[in-house]
Coordinates of C-alpha atoms and ligand atoms in Angstrom, one line a residue:
M460 CA -21.6 12.4 7.7
G461 CA -19.9 15.5 9.0
G462 CA -19.6 18.2 6.3
V463 CA -20.5 16.0 3.3
S464 CA -23.4 17.4 1.3
N465 CA -25.6 15.2 -0.8
A466 CA -26.1 18.2 -3.1
T467 CA -22.6 17.8 -4.6
T468 CA -23.0 14.1 -5.1
P469 CA -26.6 13.6 -6.5
S470 CA -26.0 10.3 -8.2
L471 CA -24.6 8.4 -5.2
P472 CA -26.7 6.2 -2.9
S473 CA -27.8 7.9 0.3
A474 CA -25.2 7.6 3.1
D475 CA -27.8 8.2 5.7
R476 CA -29.7 4.9 5.3
P477 CA -27.6 2.4 7.2
E478 CA -30.5 0.1 7.5
V479 CA -30.7 -0.2 3.7
A480 CA -26.9 -0.8 3.5
A481 CA -27.4 -3.6 6.2
L482 CA -30.2 -5.2 4.2
L483 CA -28.2 -5.0 1.0
R484 CA -25.1 -6.5 2.7
E485 CA -27.2 -9.4 4.0
A486 CA -28.6 -10.1 0.5
L487 CA -25.2 -9.9 -1.2
L488 CA -23.7 -12.3 1.3
A489 CA -26.7 -14.7 0.9
A490 CA -26.0 -14.8 -2.8
S491 CA -22.2 -15.5 -2.2
F492 CA -21.3 -12.2 -3.7
T493 CA -18.0 -12.4 -1.8
A494 CA -14.3 -12.4 -2.9
D495 CA -14.3 -16.2 -2.7
G496 CA -17.6 -16.5 -4.5
L497 CA -16.5 -14.2 -7.2
L498 CA -13.3 -16.2 -7.8
D499 CA -15.2 -19.5 -7.9
L500 CA -17.7 -18.1 -10.4
L501 CA -15.3 -16.3 -12.7
G502 CA -12.2 -18.6 -12.4
A503 CA -8.7 -17.2 -12.0
P504 CA -8.1 -15.9 -15.6
A505 CA -11.3 -13.9 -15.8
Y506 CA -10.9 -12.6 -12.3
A507 CA -7.3 -11.5 -13.1
A508 CA -8.5 -10.0 -16.4
L509 CA -11.0 -7.8 -14.5
A510 CA -8.0 -6.3 -12.6
R511 CA -6.6 -5.3 -16.0
S512 CA -10.0 -3.6 -16.8
E513 CA -10.8 -6.3 -19.3
T514 CA -14.5 -7.3 -18.8
V515 CA -15.1 -9.7 -21.7
P516 CA -14.0 -12.9 -19.9
A517 CA -16.2 -11.9 -16.9
L518 CA -19.2 -11.2 -19.1
R519 CA -18.8 -14.6 -20.7
A520 CA -18.6 -16.2 -17.3
T521 CA -21.8 -14.6 -16.1
R522 CA -24.2 -15.4 -19.0
G523 CA -26.6 -17.3 -16.7
D524 CA -29.2 -15.8 -14.4
T525 CA -28.2 -17.1 -11.0
P526 CA -28.3 -14.5 -8.3
L527 CA -24.5 -14.4 -8.2
E528 CA -24.1 -14.0 -11.9
T529 CA -26.8 -11.2 -11.9
L530 CA -25.0 -9.4 -9.1
V531 CA -21.7 -9.5 -10.8
R532 CA -23.1 -8.0 -13.9
L533 CA -25.0 -5.4 -12.0
F534 CA -22.3 -4.2 -9.5
L535 CA -19.1 -5.0 -11.3
L536 CA -19.8 -5.0 -15.1
Q537 CA -22.4 -2.1 -15.2
Q538 CA -25.0 -4.2 -16.9
P539 CA -28.7 -3.6 -16.2
A540 CA -30.8 -6.5 -15.0
P541 CA -34.5 -7.3 -15.0
H542 CA -36.3 -5.7 -12.1
A543 CA -38.4 -8.7 -11.4
R544 CA -35.4 -11.1 -11.3
V545 CA -33.3 -8.8 -9.0
A546 CA -36.3 -8.4 -6.7
E547 CA -36.1 -12.2 -6.0
F548 CA -32.8 -11.8 -4.0
L549 CA -32.3 -8.0 -3.4
P550 CA -34.4 -5.6 -1.4
V551 CA -34.9 -3.8 -4.7
H552 CA -37.5 -1.3 -3.6
A553 CA -35.3 0.0 -0.7
C554 CA -32.3 -0.1 -3.0
V555 CA -34.0 2.1 -5.6
E556 CA -35.4 4.4 -3.1
S557 CA -32.1 5.0 -1.4
G558 CA -30.2 5.2 -4.6
W559 CA -28.1 2.0 -4.8
L560 CA -30.1 1.0 -7.9
A561 CA -31.8 3.2 -10.5
P562 CA -34.5 2.3 -13.0
A563 CA -32.9 1.6 -16.4
G564 CA -35.2 1.2 -19.4
P565 CA -38.4 -0.7 -19.3
D566 CA -38.5 -3.2 -16.3
E567 CA -34.7 -3.0 -15.7
V568 CA -32.5 -1.7 -12.9
A569 CA -28.9 -0.6 -13.0
A570 CA -26.3 0.0 -10.2
T571 CA -25.4 3.6 -9.5
V572 CA -22.0 2.6 -8.1
D573 CA -19.6 -0.3 -8.4
V574 CA -19.5 -2.7 -5.5
R575 CA -16.5 -5.0 -5.3
P576 CA -16.4 -7.9 -2.8
Y577 CA -13.2 -7.7 -0.9
G578 CA -11.8 -10.2 1.6
G579 CA -10.4 -8.8 4.8
P580 CA -7.2 -10.2 6.4
D581 CA -9.1 -12.5 8.8
G582 CA -11.6 -13.7 6.2
E583 CA -14.0 -10.8 6.7
D584 CA -16.5 -10.3 3.8
W585 CA -16.2 -6.6 2.9
F586 CA -17.4 -4.5 0.0
I587 CA -15.5 -1.6 -1.6
V588 CA -17.8 1.0 -3.2
S589 CA -16.4 3.1 -6.1
D590 CA -17.6 5.1 -9.1
L591 CA -19.1 3.1 -12.0
G592 CA -16.4 1.3 -14.0
C593 CA -13.8 1.9 -11.4
A594 CA -14.0 -1.1 -9.2
V595 CA -11.0 -2.5 -10.9
G596 CA -8.2 -1.0 -13.0
G597 CA -7.7 2.8 -13.2
A598 CA -10.0 5.6 -14.3
G599 CA -9.7 4.2 -17.9
G600 CA -11.7 1.3 -16.4
S601 CA -14.5 -0.7 -17.9
A602 CA -17.3 1.9 -17.9
N603 CA -15.2 4.7 -19.3
G604 CA -14.6 3.0 -22.6
G605 CA -12.0 5.6 -23.6
R606 CA -14.0 8.6 -22.5
Q607 CA -12.1 11.2 -20.5
A608 CA -12.3 10.5 -16.8
D609 CA -14.1 12.9 -14.6
A610 CA -11.7 14.8 -12.3
A611 CA -13.7 13.8 -9.2
V612 CA -14.0 10.2 -10.1
V613 CA -13.4 7.8 -7.1
L614 CA -11.6 4.6 -7.8
G615 CA -11.9 1.3 -6.1
V616 CA -9.1 -1.0 -5.0
G617 CA -5.9 -0.9 -7.0
G618 CA -2.5 -2.5 -6.5
A619 CA -1.3 0.6 -4.5
S620 CA -4.3 0.3 -2.2
T621 CA -3.6 -3.3 -1.3
T622 CA 0.1 -2.7 -1.0
L623 CA -0.4 0.0 1.6
A624 CA -3.0 -2.1 3.4
G625 CA -0.5 -5.0 3.5
I626 CA 2.5 -3.0 4.9
T627 CA 0.4 -1.2 7.5
V628 CA 1.3 -2.0 11.2
R629 CA -1.9 -3.6 12.6
K630 CA -1.6 -3.3 16.3
P631 CA -4.5 -2.1 18.5
V632 CA -4.5 1.8 18.6
A633 CA -6.8 4.5 19.9
A634 CA -6.8 6.9 16.9
A635 CA -6.0 6.3 13.2
L636 CA -6.0 8.8 10.4
D637 CA -6.5 7.8 6.7
L638 CA -5.4 10.8 4.6
G639 CA -6.9 10.8 1.1
T640 CA -9.4 8.0 1.9
G641 CA -10.9 7.6 -1.6
S642 CA -13.0 4.5 -1.6
G643 CA -12.3 4.1 2.2
I644 CA -10.3 0.9 1.9
Q645 CA -7.6 2.0 4.3
A646 CA -10.2 3.4 6.8
L647 CA -12.0 0.0 6.6
H648 CA -8.8 -1.9 7.5
A649 CA -8.0 0.6 10.3
A650 CA -11.5 0.3 11.7
Q651 CA -10.6 -3.3 12.8
H652 CA -7.8 -2.2 15.2
A653 CA -8.4 1.5 15.9
T654 CA -11.0 2.7 18.3
R655 CA -11.4 5.9 16.3
V656 CA -10.8 6.4 12.6
T657 CA -10.6 9.8 10.9
A658 CA -10.8 9.8 7.1
T659 CA -10.0 12.9 5.1
D660 CA -10.3 13.7 1.4
L661 CA -10.2 16.8 -0.8
N662 CA -13.0 15.2 -2.8
P663 CA -16.4 15.2 -1.0
R664 CA -17.5 12.4 -3.3
A665 CA -14.8 10.2 -1.9
L666 CA -16.0 10.9 1.7
H667 CA -19.5 9.9 0.7
I668 CA -18.2 6.7 -0.9
T669 CA -16.1 5.9 2.1
A670 CA -19.3 6.1 4.3
L671 CA -21.0 3.7 1.9
T672 CA -18.0 1.3 1.9
L673 CA -17.9 1.2 5.7
A674 CA -21.7 0.8 6.0
L675 CA -21.9 -2.0 3.4
S676 CA -18.9 -3.8 5.0
G677 CA -20.6 -3.7 8.4
A678 CA -17.8 -1.6 9.9
P679 CA -18.2 1.3 12.3
A680 CA -18.6 4.8 10.8
A681 CA -15.5 7.0 10.5
D682 CA -15.1 10.7 11.3
L683 CA -15.1 12.1 7.7
R684 CA -13.4 15.4 7.1
E685 CA -13.2 17.3 3.8
G686 CA -10.1 19.2 2.9
S687 CA -6.5 19.2 1.8
L688 CA -3.8 17.3 3.5
F689 CA -3.8 18.0 7.3
E690 CA -6.0 21.1 7.0
P691 CA -9.2 19.4 8.1
L692 CA -7.6 18.5 11.5
R693 CA -7.7 20.6 14.6
D694 CA -4.3 21.8 15.8
D695 CA -4.3 19.5 18.8
E696 CA -5.3 16.3 17.0
T697 CA -2.7 13.6 17.0
Y698 CA -2.8 9.9 16.0
D699 CA -1.2 6.5 16.8
L700 CA -1.4 5.5 13.1
I701 CA -1.5 7.6 10.0
V702 CA -1.8 6.0 6.6
S703 CA -1.9 7.6 3.2
N704 CA -1.9 6.4 -0.4
P705 CA -1.8 10.0 -1.6
P706 CA -2.3 11.3 -5.1
F707 CA 1.4 10.7 -5.7
V708 CA 1.6 10.9 -9.4
I709 CA 4.1 13.5 -10.7
S710 CA 2.3 15.0 -13.6
P711 CA 2.0 18.2 -15.6
G712 CA -1.1 19.6 -14.0
A713 CA -3.9 18.5 -11.6
R714 CA -6.2 16.6 -13.9
L715 CA -7.5 13.6 -11.8
T716 CA -8.0 14.2 -8.1
Y717 CA -7.4 10.6 -7.2
R718 CA -3.8 10.6 -8.5
D719 CA -2.5 14.0 -9.4
G720 CA -1.5 15.9 -6.3
G721 CA -1.7 19.3 -8.0
M722 CA 1.5 20.5 -6.4
G723 CA 4.7 20.8 -8.5
G724 CA 6.8 17.6 -8.9
D725 CA 6.9 15.4 -5.8
D726 CA 5.9 18.3 -3.5
L727 CA 2.6 16.7 -2.4
C728 CA 4.4 13.5 -1.2
R729 CA 7.0 15.6 0.6
S730 CA 4.2 17.7 2.3
V731 CA 2.4 14.6 3.4
V732 CA 5.6 13.0 4.9
Q733 CA 6.8 16.3 6.5
G734 CA 3.4 17.1 7.9
A735 CA 2.9 13.7 9.6
G736 CA 5.7 14.2 12.2
E737 CA 3.8 16.6 14.4
R738 CA 0.6 14.6 14.0
L739 CA 2.0 11.4 15.5
N740 CA 1.9 10.3 19.1
E741 CA 5.1 8.9 20.5
G742 CA 5.6 5.4 19.2
G743 CA 3.0 6.0 16.5
F744 CA 3.5 5.0 12.9
A745 CA 2.9 6.9 9.7
Q746 CA 2.9 4.8 6.5
F747 CA 2.8 6.1 3.0
L748 CA 3.2 5.2 -0.6
A749 CA 5.1 7.8 -2.5
N750 CA 6.8 8.7 -5.7
W751 CA 10.0 10.8 -5.7
Q752 CA 12.0 12.4 -8.4
H753 CA 15.5 11.3 -9.4
V754 CA 16.9 14.7 -10.3
E755 CA 20.1 15.1 -12.4
G756 CA 23.1 15.8 -10.1
E757 CA 21.2 14.8 -6.9
D758 CA 21.3 11.5 -4.9
W759 CA 17.7 10.3 -4.6
Q760 CA 18.5 9.0 -1.2
D761 CA 19.5 12.4 0.0
R762 CA 16.3 13.9 -1.4
I763 CA 14.0 11.4 0.4
R764 CA 16.0 11.6 3.6
S765 CA 15.4 15.4 3.7
W766 CA 11.7 14.7 3.8
V767 CA 11.8 12.9 7.2
P768 CA 10.4 15.1 9.9
R769 CA 12.4 15.7 13.1
G770 CA 11.8 13.3 16.0
C771 CA 11.0 10.3 13.7
D772 CA 12.8 7.1 12.8
A773 CA 12.2 6.2 9.2
W774 CA 12.4 3.2 7.0
I775 CA 12.2 4.1 3.3
V776 CA 12.1 1.3 0.6
Q777 CA 12.4 2.2 -3.0
R778 CA 10.6 -0.6 -4.8
E779 CA 10.8 0.5 -8.4
V780 CA 12.4 3.1 -10.6
Q781 CA 10.9 4.1 -14.0
D782 CA 12.5 6.3 -16.6
V783 CA 10.4 9.3 -17.5
T784 CA 9.0 7.7 -20.7
Q785 CA 7.8 4.6 -18.9
Y786 CA 6.3 6.7 -16.2
A787 CA 4.4 9.0 -18.6
E788 CA 3.0 6.0 -20.5
L789 CA 1.9 4.3 -17.4
W790 CA -0.2 7.1 -16.2
L791 CA -1.5 8.0 -19.7
R792 CA -2.8 4.4 -20.0
D793 CA -4.2 4.5 -16.4
A794 CA -6.4 7.4 -17.5
G795 CA -7.4 5.6 -20.7
D796 CA -5.8 8.2 -22.9
H797 CA -4.3 5.6 -25.2
R798 CA -7.8 4.7 -26.3
G799 CA -8.7 8.2 -27.2
D800 CA -7.6 10.7 -29.9
Q801 CA -4.0 10.0 -31.0
A802 CA -3.1 13.7 -31.4
D803 CA -4.4 14.4 -27.8
Y804 CA -2.5 11.4 -26.5
Q805 CA 0.7 12.7 -28.1
A806 CA 0.2 16.2 -26.8
R807 CA -0.3 14.9 -23.3
Y808 CA 2.8 12.7 -23.6
D809 CA 4.8 15.7 -24.8
A810 CA 3.6 17.9 -22.0
W811 CA 4.7 15.2 -19.5
L812 CA 8.2 15.1 -20.9
D813 CA 8.4 18.9 -21.0
E814 CA 7.5 18.9 -17.3
F815 CA 10.2 16.4 -16.5
E816 CA 12.8 18.2 -18.6
A817 CA 12.1 21.5 -16.9
R818 CA 12.6 19.9 -13.5
K819 CA 15.7 18.0 -14.7
V820 CA 14.0 14.7 -13.7
K821 CA 15.6 11.6 -15.2
A822 CA 13.5 9.0 -13.5
V823 CA 10.8 8.5 -10.8
G824 CA 11.1 6.2 -7.8
F825 CA 8.2 4.5 -6.2
G826 CA 8.2 3.1 -2.7
W827 CA 7.1 2.9 0.9
I828 CA 7.8 5.3 3.6
T829 CA 7.3 4.4 7.3
L830 CA 7.9 6.9 10.1
R831 CA 7.8 6.2 13.7
R832 CA 7.7 9.0 16.3
T833 CA 10.5 8.4 18.8
A834 CA 11.9 10.1 21.9
A835 CA 15.4 8.9 21.0
A836 CA 18.0 11.6 20.8
E837 CA 19.2 10.4 17.4
P838 CA 16.5 9.0 15.2
V839 CA 17.6 6.5 12.6
V840 CA 16.7 6.9 9.0
T841 CA 17.2 3.8 6.7
V842 CA 16.9 4.3 3.0
E843 CA 17.2 1.3 0.8
E844 CA 16.4 -0.2 -2.6
W845 CA 14.6 -3.6 -2.6
P846 CA 12.9 -4.2 -5.9
H847 CA 12.4 -8.0 -5.3
P848 CA 9.2 -9.8 -4.4
V849 CA 8.2 -9.7 -0.7
E850 CA 5.7 -11.7 1.4
Q851 CA 2.6 -9.5 2.1
P852 CA 1.2 -8.7 4.5
L853 CA 4.3 -7.0 5.9
G854 CA 2.8 -5.1 8.9
D855 CA 4.5 -7.4 11.5
T856 CA 7.7 -7.2 9.6
V857 CA 7.6 -3.4 9.7
L858 CA 6.9 -3.6 13.5
A859 CA 9.8 -6.0 14.0
H860 CA 12.1 -3.8 11.9
F861 CA 11.6 -0.9 14.4
A862 CA 11.9 -3.2 17.4
R863 CA 15.3 -4.5 16.2
L864 CA 16.4 -0.9 15.5
D865 CA 15.6 0.0 19.1
H866 CA 17.7 -3.0 20.2
L867 CA 20.7 -2.0 18.1
R868 CA 20.4 1.7 19.2
T869 CA 20.5 0.7 22.9
H870 CA 23.3 -1.9 22.6
D871 CA 26.9 -0.9 22.0
D872 CA 29.3 -3.5 20.6
A873 CA 30.2 -4.9 24.0
A874 CA 26.5 -5.3 24.9
L875 CA 25.9 -6.8 21.5
L876 CA 28.6 -9.4 22.1
A877 CA 27.2 -10.2 25.5
G878 CA 23.7 -10.7 23.9
R879 CA 22.2 -13.9 22.4
F880 CA 20.6 -14.1 19.0
R881 CA 18.4 -16.5 17.1
L882 CA 18.4 -17.2 13.4
A883 CA 15.1 -16.0 12.0
A884 CA 12.6 -18.6 10.7
E885 CA 13.1 -19.9 7.2
V886 CA 16.5 -18.4 6.5
V887 CA 18.6 -20.6 4.3
Q888 CA 22.2 -20.5 3.1
E889 CA 23.1 -20.6 -0.6
Q890 CA 26.5 -21.1 -2.0
V891 CA 27.3 -19.3 -5.2
G892 CA 30.1 -20.1 -7.5
L893 CA 31.2 -21.8 -10.7
P894 CA 29.8 -25.3 -11.3
G895 CA 32.3 -27.9 -10.1
A896 CA 34.4 -25.4 -8.2
E897 CA 35.6 -26.7 -4.8
D898 CA 34.9 -23.5 -2.8
P899 CA 32.0 -21.2 -3.3
E900 CA 32.8 -17.6 -4.5
H901 CA 30.5 -16.3 -1.9
V902 CA 27.8 -17.4 0.5
V903 CA 24.3 -15.8 0.6
L904 CA 21.8 -15.9 3.4
R905 CA 18.3 -15.8 2.1
Q906 CA 15.0 -15.2 3.9
H907 CA 11.9 -17.0 2.8
R908 CA 9.6 -14.8 4.8
G909 CA 8.8 -11.1 5.1
M910 CA 11.1 -8.9 3.0
R911 CA 12.6 -12.1 1.5
R912 CA 16.0 -10.5 1.6
A913 CA 19.3 -12.0 0.5
T914 CA 22.7 -10.8 1.8
K915 CA 26.2 -11.9 1.1
V916 CA 28.2 -13.1 4.2
D917 CA 31.7 -14.3 4.7
T918 CA 32.4 -17.7 6.3
V919 CA 32.5 -16.2 9.8
G920 CA 29.1 -14.6 9.2
A921 CA 27.6 -17.8 7.8
G922 CA 29.0 -19.9 10.6
F923 CA 27.9 -17.4 13.2
A924 CA 24.3 -17.2 11.9
G925 CA 24.2 -21.0 11.7
V926 CA 25.0 -21.4 15.4
C927 CA 22.6 -18.7 16.7
D928 CA 19.8 -20.6 18.4
G929 CA 19.5 -18.2 21.4
S930 CA 21.6 -20.3 23.8
L931 CA 25.1 -18.9 23.6
S932 CA 26.2 -15.3 23.7
A933 CA 27.5 -13.8 20.4
G934 CA 31.0 -13.4 22.0
R935 CA 31.1 -17.1 23.0
I936 CA 30.2 -18.1 19.5
L937 CA 32.9 -15.9 18.0
D938 CA 35.5 -17.3 20.4
A939 CA 34.6 -20.8 19.3
I940 CA 34.8 -19.8 15.6
A941 CA 38.2 -18.1 16.2
Q942 CA 39.5 -21.4 17.7
L943 CA 38.1 -23.4 14.7
V944 CA 39.6 -21.2 12.0
G945 CA 42.8 -20.3 14.0
E946 CA 42.1 -16.6 14.2
D947 CA 42.9 -14.3 17.1
P948 CA 39.6 -14.2 19.2
V949 CA 40.2 -10.5 20.1
S950 CA 40.5 -9.4 16.6
L951 CA 37.4 -11.4 15.6
R952 CA 35.4 -9.9 18.4
D953 CA 36.7 -6.5 17.2
R954 CA 35.7 -6.8 13.6
T955 CA 32.5 -8.8 13.7
P956 CA 29.9 -6.6 15.5
A957 CA 29.4 -4.5 12.3
Q958 CA 28.3 -7.7 10.4
I959 CA 26.1 -8.8 13.3
R960 CA 24.5 -5.4 13.3
L961 CA 23.7 -5.6 9.7
L962 CA 22.3 -9.2 10.0
V963 CA 20.1 -8.0 12.9
E964 CA 19.0 -4.8 11.1
Q965 CA 18.0 -6.8 8.1
G966 CA 16.1 -9.4 10.1
F967 CA 18.3 -12.4 9.6
L968 CA 19.1 -12.5 13.3
E969 CA 16.7 -11.7 16.1
P970 CA 17.7 -10.7 19.6
A971 CA 16.9 -13.7 21.8
E972 CA 16.3 -11.8 25.1
Ligands
SAM973 C1 -4.6 7.3 -4.8 S1 -6.1 7.8 -4.1 C2 -6.1 6.7 -2.7 C3 -7.4 6.2 -2.2 C4 -7.4 5.1 -1.1 N1 -6.9 5.7 0.1 C5 -6.7 3.9 -1.5 O1 -5.7 3.6 -0.8 O2 -7.0 3.3 -2.5 C6 -5.8 9.4 -3.4 C7 -6.9 10.1 -2.7 O3 -6.4 11.3 -2.2 C8 -7.4 12.3 -2.4 N2 -6.7 13.6 -2.5 C9 -6.2 14.3 -3.6 N3 -5.6 15.4 -3.2 C10 -5.7 15.5 -1.9 C11 -5.3 16.5 -0.9 N4 -4.6 17.6 -1.3 N5 -5.6 16.2 0.3 C12 -6.3 15.1 0.7 N6 -6.7 14.2 -0.1 C13 -6.4 14.4 -1.4 C14 -8.1 11.9 -3.7 O4 -9.3 12.5 -3.8 C15 -8.1 10.4 -3.6 O5 -9.3 10.0 -3.0

């Protein structure tokens, strides 16, 4: 474990005992302490309640003393269990000796960290290690009970973690970087398709926990580096994949390392995005979650566009916008502040609004940023708003987006018309208009896969898309449509490529060659 000292993290299990992690893993699997086993045992409502940091339903569902019930109470609900009972299904001596368990009261043991079963994309049984009470929900999680969270606390899997894991392009690569690794969840995913994984964090406790997550999940160890942003990397180190779910929260002061970047406003997110450009190999992807400010008198799209480093294509999707009050409340609750002293809560809330006022921030955008290093003379930056549900995982959709972009970039209108296209799978047409009206007011094409986009088209666009099965060139299809509707084929060929480009860009049509 390069550069990670046990002295700073005395209460964590030893990261230098892989043989104990392997034994523990075997015992956990034998007891069905897996994502599926957990869901079966708890049932969907109690399972979902845990994600909201509500433990009562799970406690009620684990009142028996089967191995699985005992493990859930130990590793997810911070309940001590009888030493003798635990010894029947866990290597309890080795676990106590190496620090996974600690003696608790007469004849009982307690877990020193949370361990959450986590299912990988191909059915892998993984485990995410985190600080006690932080396997689910935020730092205001179950073990905190309203106490102030420790600045160095390491959280487990949150919605943001799984979102980033889902949008990440998963093609085999040589070198991947997980910046701000936390529990190690992104590094664990990357270890499945990257030969080498480097994981960095400002918080040494996070690196220690990442080593535990990887070992307990049976994944190869990562190269762990302590430090801020790109600082732990040598000048010549570049990657094929960079992922980061950075501490993106825009807050008045650096209080919690896992979420408060500690730079002013959205500067930390900007630094991560800008810094990634020179760390990417050609064709390599960098994917981030980020928050950005909506500042009075400024177009948010211009702000975020200005972050894109030179030599990179970018696809930026704003998924949500919150006004400053919603935003402050979200993160106050995340830290459990709402359960503490009311005067403190109000003072913190006030400070948050002061900060936004000083920066002229009206709202905060949340979204995904994907960069791809390109040799193209004119990189393409797409910024859009898509707040609607999507179909995760989206990694292949992201890859296909950039492939279509390459196609459009290298095909002028004449080449586009000479090309053939295919309607993407599961695209349907919807007609929108008043009930009973003879003609629809407009026609919408809707995707049922990937981004699940919907876009308005005119009758030519709808007819064109419907005929695209990869057999006829776009120009031939337009000529046929022109004849059908009695329009001049030359003018139709002239005005339609823009619409075809949009349909290709958005994934309704795919180049057939
Ligand atoms: C939101 S957590 C993400 C954890 C994990 N990667 C995930 O996806 O769940 C952000 C992580 O960034 C780390 N961090 C905070 N400031 C940092 C910095 N300046 N440089 C590198 N890592 C930082 C925090 O310690 C924390 O582990």
